[in-house]
Short mmCIF file of C-alpha atoms in Angstrom, two decimals:
data_model
loop_
_atom_site.label_atom_id
_atom_site.label_comp_id
_atom_site.label_asym_id
_atom_site.label_seq_id
_atom_site.Cartn_x
_atom_site.Cartn_y
_atom_site.Cartn_z
CA UNK A 10 127.57 95.65 70.25
CA UNK A 11 124.06 96.86 71.11
CA UNK A 12 122.63 93.50 70.05
CA UNK A 13 125.08 91.70 72.34
CA UNK A 14 124.32 94.00 75.28
CA UNK A 15 120.62 93.44 74.79
CA UNK A 16 121.13 89.67 74.73
CA UNK A 17 123.16 89.82 77.94
CA UNK A 18 120.46 91.96 79.59
CA UNK A 19 117.70 89.56 78.54
CA UNK A 20 119.67 86.57 79.83
CA UNK A 21 120.33 88.31 83.14
CA UNK A 22 116.66 89.29 83.43
CA UNK A 23 115.54 85.73 82.75
CA UNK A 24 117.99 84.33 85.32
CA UNK A 25 116.75 86.81 87.92
CA UNK A 26 113.11 86.01 87.14
CA UNK A 27 113.72 82.26 87.43
CA UNK A 28 115.37 82.89 90.80
CA UNK A 29 112.51 85.07 92.10
CA UNK A 30 109.56 83.26 90.54
CA UNK A 31 109.36 80.12 92.75
CA UNK A 32 109.22 82.08 96.00
CA UNK A 33 106.93 84.71 94.56
CA UNK A 34 104.41 82.16 93.31
CA UNK A 35 104.73 80.15 96.53
CA UNK A 36 103.75 83.28 98.46
CA UNK A 37 100.87 83.84 96.05
CA UNK A 38 99.54 80.40 96.92
CA UNK A 39 100.23 80.24 100.67
CA UNK A 40 100.13 83.79 102.09
CA UNK A 41 97.08 84.23 104.30
CA UNK A 42 97.48 87.83 105.45
CA UNK A 43 95.43 90.00 103.04
CA UNK A 44 97.73 93.05 103.18
CA UNK A 45 100.83 90.98 102.40
CA UNK A 46 99.00 88.95 99.76
CA UNK A 47 98.01 92.20 98.03
CA UNK A 48 101.68 93.23 97.88
CA UNK A 49 102.61 89.83 96.42
CA UNK A 50 99.90 90.15 93.76
CA UNK A 51 101.05 93.67 92.93
CA UNK A 52 104.62 92.36 92.52
CA UNK A 53 103.42 89.65 90.14
CA UNK A 54 101.49 92.20 88.07
CA UNK A 55 104.56 94.45 87.89
CA UNK A 56 106.83 91.57 86.86
CA UNK A 57 104.45 90.60 84.06
CA UNK A 58 104.35 94.18 82.76
CA UNK A 59 108.08 94.92 83.05
CA UNK A 60 109.45 91.59 81.80
CA UNK A 61 107.11 91.28 78.82
CA UNK A 62 106.87 88.32 76.47
CA UNK A 63 109.17 85.34 76.82
CA UNK A 64 109.98 85.26 80.53
CA UNK A 65 107.05 83.32 81.99
CA UNK A 66 107.32 79.76 80.68
CA UNK A 67 104.44 77.32 80.28
CA UNK A 68 104.80 75.68 83.69
CA UNK A 69 105.07 79.03 85.45
CA UNK A 70 101.96 80.28 83.65
CA UNK A 71 100.06 77.18 84.76
CA UNK A 72 101.19 77.77 88.33
CA UNK A 73 100.11 81.41 88.16
CA UNK A 74 96.70 80.56 86.74
CA UNK A 75 96.17 77.84 89.34
CA UNK A 76 96.95 80.31 92.12
CA UNK A 77 94.47 82.84 90.70
CA UNK A 78 91.84 80.11 90.34
CA UNK A 79 92.25 79.17 93.99
CA UNK A 80 91.82 82.78 95.10
CA UNK A 81 88.76 83.27 92.88
CA UNK A 82 87.20 80.07 94.19
CA UNK A 83 87.96 81.11 97.77
CA UNK A 84 86.34 84.48 97.12
CA UNK A 85 83.23 82.78 95.74
CA UNK A 86 82.98 80.49 98.77
CA UNK A 87 83.46 83.39 101.20
CA UNK A 88 80.56 85.26 99.64
CA UNK A 89 78.35 82.20 100.15
CA UNK A 90 79.45 82.15 103.79
CA UNK A 91 78.56 85.83 104.13
CA UNK A 92 75.08 85.16 102.73
CA UNK A 93 74.55 82.44 105.30
CA UNK A 94 75.89 84.65 108.09
CA UNK A 95 73.30 87.29 107.25
CA UNK A 96 70.55 84.69 107.52
CA UNK A 97 71.81 83.32 110.82
CA UNK A 98 69.81 83.98 113.99
CA UNK A 99 72.91 85.58 115.57
CA UNK A 100 73.25 88.15 112.80
CA UNK A 101 73.53 91.71 114.14
CA UNK A 102 75.34 95.02 113.50
CA UNK A 103 78.63 93.65 114.80
CA UNK A 104 78.46 90.71 112.40
CA UNK A 105 77.65 93.11 109.55
CA UNK A 106 80.66 95.27 110.41
CA UNK A 107 82.88 92.20 110.16
CA UNK A 108 81.30 91.29 106.82
CA UNK A 109 81.85 94.81 105.46
CA UNK A 110 85.49 94.76 106.57
CA UNK A 111 86.01 91.41 104.88
CA UNK A 112 84.30 92.70 101.72
CA UNK A 113 86.72 95.63 101.58
CA UNK A 114 89.67 93.22 101.79
CA UNK A 115 88.21 90.99 99.09
CA UNK A 116 87.53 93.99 96.86
CA UNK A 117 91.16 95.03 97.16
CA UNK A 118 92.45 91.52 96.38
CA UNK A 119 90.09 91.08 93.42
CA UNK A 120 91.41 94.37 92.08
CA UNK A 121 94.96 93.01 92.31
CA UNK A 122 93.96 89.83 90.46
CA UNK A 123 92.34 92.01 87.79
CA UNK A 124 95.61 93.96 87.55
CA UNK A 125 97.54 90.73 86.90
CA UNK A 126 95.10 89.71 84.17
CA UNK A 127 95.16 93.24 82.72
CA UNK A 128 98.93 93.04 82.33
CA UNK A 129 98.84 89.48 80.98
CA UNK A 130 96.36 90.58 78.30
CA UNK A 131 98.44 93.70 77.67
CA UNK A 132 101.63 91.69 77.16
CA UNK A 133 100.34 88.56 75.44
CA UNK A 134 97.17 89.78 73.71
CA UNK A 135 95.35 87.03 71.83
CA UNK A 136 97.93 84.49 73.00
CA UNK A 137 96.63 84.82 76.55
CA UNK A 138 93.07 83.84 75.61
CA UNK A 139 93.71 80.09 75.81
CA UNK A 140 95.01 80.58 79.34
CA UNK A 141 92.15 82.93 80.20
CA UNK A 142 89.71 80.15 79.31
CA UNK A 143 90.73 78.41 82.52
CA UNK A 144 89.56 81.39 84.57
CA UNK A 145 86.48 82.43 82.61
CA UNK A 146 83.91 80.49 84.63
CA UNK A 147 84.80 82.40 87.78
CA UNK A 148 84.36 85.81 86.17
CA UNK A 149 81.11 84.74 84.53
CA UNK A 150 79.84 83.64 87.95
CA UNK A 151 80.84 87.03 89.38
CA UNK A 152 78.51 88.76 86.89
CA UNK A 153 75.40 87.11 88.32
CA UNK A 154 72.88 89.63 89.72
CA UNK A 155 73.02 88.17 93.23
CA UNK A 156 76.79 88.65 93.51
CA UNK A 157 78.09 91.83 95.20
CA UNK A 158 78.84 94.97 93.22
CA UNK A 159 82.60 94.69 93.74
CA UNK A 160 82.54 91.36 91.86
CA UNK A 161 80.49 92.88 89.03
CA UNK A 162 83.04 95.67 88.68
CA UNK A 163 86.15 93.50 88.51
CA UNK A 164 84.56 90.87 86.27
CA UNK A 165 83.53 93.53 83.77
CA UNK A 166 87.02 95.07 83.95
CA UNK A 167 88.49 91.70 82.95
CA UNK A 168 86.16 91.42 79.96
CA UNK A 169 87.02 95.04 79.08
CA UNK A 170 90.66 93.94 78.86
CA UNK A 171 89.67 91.02 76.65
CA UNK A 172 87.96 93.45 74.26
CA UNK A 173 90.87 95.90 74.38
CA UNK A 174 93.78 93.50 73.97
CA UNK A 175 92.26 90.41 72.31
CA UNK A 176 89.34 91.75 70.26
CA UNK A 177 89.41 88.87 67.78
CA UNK A 178 88.40 86.56 70.61
CA UNK A 179 85.75 88.84 72.12
CA UNK A 180 82.83 87.38 70.11
CA UNK A 181 83.57 83.98 71.64
CA UNK A 182 82.67 85.37 75.07
CA UNK A 183 79.96 87.86 74.15
CA UNK A 184 77.14 85.67 75.49
CA UNK A 185 78.71 86.13 78.91
CA UNK A 186 79.37 89.87 79.00
CA UNK A 187 77.06 91.75 76.61
CA UNK A 188 73.82 91.80 78.58
CA UNK A 189 75.47 92.30 81.99
CA UNK A 190 77.49 95.15 80.53
CA UNK A 191 74.36 96.90 79.29
CA UNK A 192 72.41 96.18 82.47
CA UNK A 193 75.14 97.39 84.83
CA UNK A 194 75.50 100.73 83.04
CA UNK A 195 72.95 102.08 85.51
CA UNK A 196 74.15 100.14 88.55
CA UNK A 197 74.10 101.85 91.94
CA UNK A 198 77.87 101.33 92.26
CA UNK A 199 79.88 104.00 90.35
CA UNK A 200 82.76 101.58 89.74
CA UNK A 201 80.41 99.13 88.05
CA UNK A 202 78.95 101.91 85.89
CA UNK A 203 82.43 103.05 84.89
CA UNK A 204 83.64 99.57 83.94
CA UNK A 205 80.47 98.91 81.94
CA UNK A 206 80.66 102.22 80.09
CA UNK A 207 84.32 101.66 79.26
CA UNK A 208 83.47 98.23 77.82
CA UNK A 209 80.75 99.65 75.56
CA UNK A 210 83.20 102.28 74.27
CA UNK A 211 85.84 99.62 73.71
CA UNK A 212 83.44 97.57 71.59
CA UNK A 213 82.67 100.64 69.47
CA UNK A 214 86.38 101.35 69.02
CA UNK A 215 87.51 97.79 68.30
CA UNK A 216 84.57 96.91 66.04
CA UNK A 217 83.94 100.12 64.05
CA UNK A 218 81.73 100.85 61.06
CA UNK A 219 78.11 100.55 60.08
CA UNK A 220 78.65 96.81 59.58
CA UNK A 221 79.92 96.34 63.14
CA UNK A 222 78.54 93.19 64.80
CA UNK A 223 77.96 95.38 67.85
CA UNK A 224 76.20 98.26 66.09
CA UNK A 225 72.77 97.51 67.54
CA UNK A 226 74.20 96.71 70.95
CA UNK A 227 76.10 100.00 71.13
CA UNK A 228 73.11 102.02 69.90
CA UNK A 229 70.85 100.27 72.42
CA UNK A 230 73.24 101.23 75.22
CA UNK A 231 72.93 104.96 74.49
CA UNK A 232 69.73 105.52 76.54
CA UNK A 233 71.33 103.99 79.65
CA UNK A 234 74.50 106.02 79.10
CA UNK A 235 72.47 109.21 78.73
CA UNK A 236 70.50 108.43 81.89
CA UNK A 237 73.73 108.20 83.87
CA UNK A 238 75.03 111.49 82.46
CA UNK A 239 71.75 113.30 83.10
CA UNK A 240 71.34 112.07 86.67
CA UNK A 241 71.21 115.06 89.06
CA UNK A 242 74.15 113.63 91.04
CA UNK A 243 76.24 112.62 88.04
CA UNK A 244 78.86 115.34 88.65
CA UNK A 245 79.37 114.55 92.31
CA UNK A 246 82.96 113.53 93.07
CA UNK A 247 82.14 109.86 93.63
CA UNK A 248 80.22 109.67 90.34
CA UNK A 249 82.47 111.79 88.13
CA UNK A 250 84.62 109.03 86.65
CA UNK A 251 81.62 106.87 85.75
CA UNK A 252 79.85 109.85 84.18
CA UNK A 253 82.86 110.85 82.09
CA UNK A 254 83.31 107.26 80.92
CA UNK A 255 79.69 107.36 79.75
CA UNK A 256 80.39 110.58 77.82
CA UNK A 257 83.46 108.93 76.31
CA UNK A 258 81.51 105.79 75.38
CA UNK A 259 78.91 107.85 73.53
CA UNK A 260 81.68 109.83 71.81
CA UNK A 261 83.23 106.57 70.62
CA UNK A 262 79.88 105.26 69.39
CA UNK A 263 79.26 108.49 67.47
CA UNK A 264 82.75 108.46 65.97
CA UNK A 265 83.26 104.78 65.18
CA UNK A 266 79.77 103.31 64.78
CA UNK A 267 77.18 105.92 63.83
CA UNK A 268 79.38 108.52 62.11
CA UNK A 269 79.17 112.29 62.65
CA UNK A 270 77.30 112.84 59.39
CA UNK A 271 74.40 110.82 60.77
CA UNK A 272 73.99 112.92 63.92
CA UNK A 273 71.15 115.44 64.04
CA UNK A 274 71.29 118.89 65.60
CA UNK A 275 69.65 117.93 68.88
CA UNK A 276 72.10 115.08 69.38
CA UNK A 277 75.19 117.21 68.73
CA UNK A 278 73.97 120.10 70.87
CA UNK A 279 73.11 117.74 73.74
CA UNK A 280 76.52 116.07 73.50
CA UNK A 281 78.27 119.46 73.59
CA UNK A 282 76.30 120.41 76.71
CA UNK A 283 78.06 117.62 78.62
CA UNK A 284 81.48 119.23 78.11
CA UNK A 285 83.97 119.99 79.46
CA UNK A 286 84.94 117.00 81.55
CA UNK A 287 86.81 117.55 84.80
CA UNK A 288 88.71 114.42 85.78
CA UNK A 289 89.46 111.65 83.30
CA UNK A 290 92.70 112.45 81.50
CA UNK A 291 92.67 109.05 79.76
CA UNK A 292 89.24 109.32 78.16
CA UNK A 293 89.71 113.02 77.37
CA UNK A 294 91.61 112.22 74.18
CA UNK A 295 88.53 110.44 72.81
CA UNK A 296 86.04 113.07 73.94
CA UNK A 297 87.96 116.14 72.82
CA UNK A 298 89.26 114.28 69.78
CA UNK A 299 85.68 113.82 68.62
CA UNK A 300 84.93 117.49 69.30
CA UNK A 301 87.83 118.40 67.03
CA UNK A 302 86.58 115.94 64.42
CA UNK A 303 83.33 117.90 64.35
CA UNK A 304 84.89 121.36 64.06
CA UNK A 305 87.56 120.25 61.57
CA UNK A 306 84.81 118.91 59.34
CA UNK A 307 82.83 122.16 59.73
CA UNK A 308 79.91 120.40 61.39
CA UNK A 309 77.24 123.10 61.34
CA UNK A 310 75.48 121.75 64.43
CA UNK A 311 78.68 121.91 66.48
CA UNK A 312 79.82 125.30 65.15
CA UNK A 313 76.37 126.84 65.28
CA UNK A 314 74.78 129.34 62.94
CA UNK A 315 77.44 131.72 61.61
CA UNK A 316 79.97 129.92 63.84
CA UNK A 317 78.20 131.27 66.92
CA UNK A 318 79.43 128.35 69.05
CA UNK A 319 83.11 129.13 68.53
CA UNK A 320 83.52 130.90 71.91
CA UNK A 321 81.93 127.95 73.74
CA UNK A 322 84.13 125.44 71.89
CA UNK A 323 87.26 127.45 72.71
CA UNK A 324 86.11 127.65 76.32
CA UNK A 325 85.60 123.88 76.50
CA UNK A 326 89.05 123.12 75.07
CA UNK A 327 90.88 125.65 77.22
CA UNK A 328 89.05 124.39 80.30
CA UNK A 329 90.40 120.93 79.48
CA UNK A 330 93.93 122.35 79.50
CA UNK A 331 93.33 124.31 82.71
CA UNK A 332 91.93 121.32 84.62
CA UNK A 333 94.68 119.10 83.18
CA UNK A 334 92.43 116.58 81.47
CA UNK A 335 94.40 117.68 78.40
CA UNK A 336 98.17 117.59 78.90
CA UNK A 337 100.73 118.33 76.21
CA UNK A 338 103.06 115.62 77.52
CA UNK A 339 100.32 112.96 77.48
CA UNK A 340 98.29 114.13 74.49
CA UNK A 341 100.74 115.76 72.03
CA UNK A 342 98.63 115.01 68.95
CA UNK A 343 95.48 116.35 70.58
CA UNK A 344 97.31 119.49 71.68
CA UNK A 345 98.62 120.02 68.15
CA UNK A 346 95.09 119.73 66.77
CA UNK A 347 93.86 122.29 69.30
CA UNK A 348 96.62 124.71 68.33
CA UNK A 349 95.91 124.19 64.62
CA UNK A 350 92.27 125.01 65.31
CA UNK A 351 92.95 128.12 67.41
CA UNK A 352 95.86 129.76 65.52
CA UNK A 353 93.88 130.77 62.39
CA UNK A 354 91.21 132.30 64.62
CA UNK A 355 93.83 134.35 66.49
CA UNK A 356 95.06 135.79 63.21
CA UNK A 357 91.64 137.31 62.52
CA UNK A 358 91.60 140.20 64.99
CA UNK A 359 87.87 140.87 64.80
CA UNK A 360 86.87 137.23 65.23
CA UNK A 361 89.38 136.65 68.02
CA UNK A 362 88.33 139.75 69.94
CA UNK A 363 84.70 138.63 69.78
CA UNK A 364 85.66 135.19 71.09
CA UNK A 365 87.81 136.56 73.93
CA UNK A 366 85.00 138.86 75.04
CA UNK A 367 82.94 135.80 75.96
CA UNK A 368 85.67 133.92 77.83
CA UNK A 369 86.54 133.96 81.56
CA UNK A 370 89.75 135.72 82.53
CA UNK A 371 91.58 132.48 83.34
CA UNK A 372 90.96 131.24 79.82
CA UNK A 373 92.14 134.53 78.31
CA UNK A 374 95.39 134.30 80.27
CA UNK A 375 96.00 130.77 79.01
CA UNK A 376 95.28 131.69 75.40
CA UNK A 377 97.52 134.73 75.53
CA UNK A 378 100.47 132.41 76.07
CA UNK A 379 99.75 130.23 73.03
#
């Protein structure tokens, strides 16, 4: 019965999609109003994600890709027009205001195209690569130094998705994204820094081990990542996400590429000094997961002499729970590991009292309820 109901639901879903698709894709190709076009693109991205594999047929996929190609080409041409406008003898503040407004619209639309590609990679994985080939040249062009930062950000995001969802095909494209990804780690635009840092971490995660083809690349990225983290303004609100992605990228490199046994005391202590993070509840599982790797393996540099760092480690983890970068509903395995680490300490009254004495009151209140 359940099999039959599922078949009926799939058939109904396919019929509805085939009814909606022609008008949706027509709007994607013909709509000129940016705000409405953004809604259409968002609807396409949602349909891809919700429907999953098997609903978009070959002809529909070609139509979708052609529409995205046209928008990417139009975006490229508009940037050339903006360059010329800035060189024109009539260029003034009013012209620049118009250019900036248009750039904001294009940034928003490029983000929506990136969302569509993100979901296509998420649903189809390696099977989407052949289709992606038809769009690659536009994203490669967007990585050029002379292109605006918003293009750098979205192009890198697309290659991040390639690494995440179709890693077997990533080496085919590495000549296009590796050097830009490293270079843009220190870009002036926080969104570009974030996308680049995420990509480096993804390479470390998807290609682990001391024999990783990206071992040297990842290690060579560490100085740029550290420079971002150590910048005096790195914890400002507008920079926070980029900074925390850099911390996560280094955590992934340490865990998957270098290995914790190969980290010296200065490296571990420096890494610990960057914690806790305050914002990114997606990357937190990698950052705090690596912290727990260290303590679970009794890493002497993390724990300190005679376990003297235990209060600071407890403080870092509880701060993650307080600021909601660690959530039990989103990170159940991480929360279990934290509890397994803390419970034995609580059972030793002398040790636990010494730890609590060094914690803020808010942290004590949280721990008293565990």
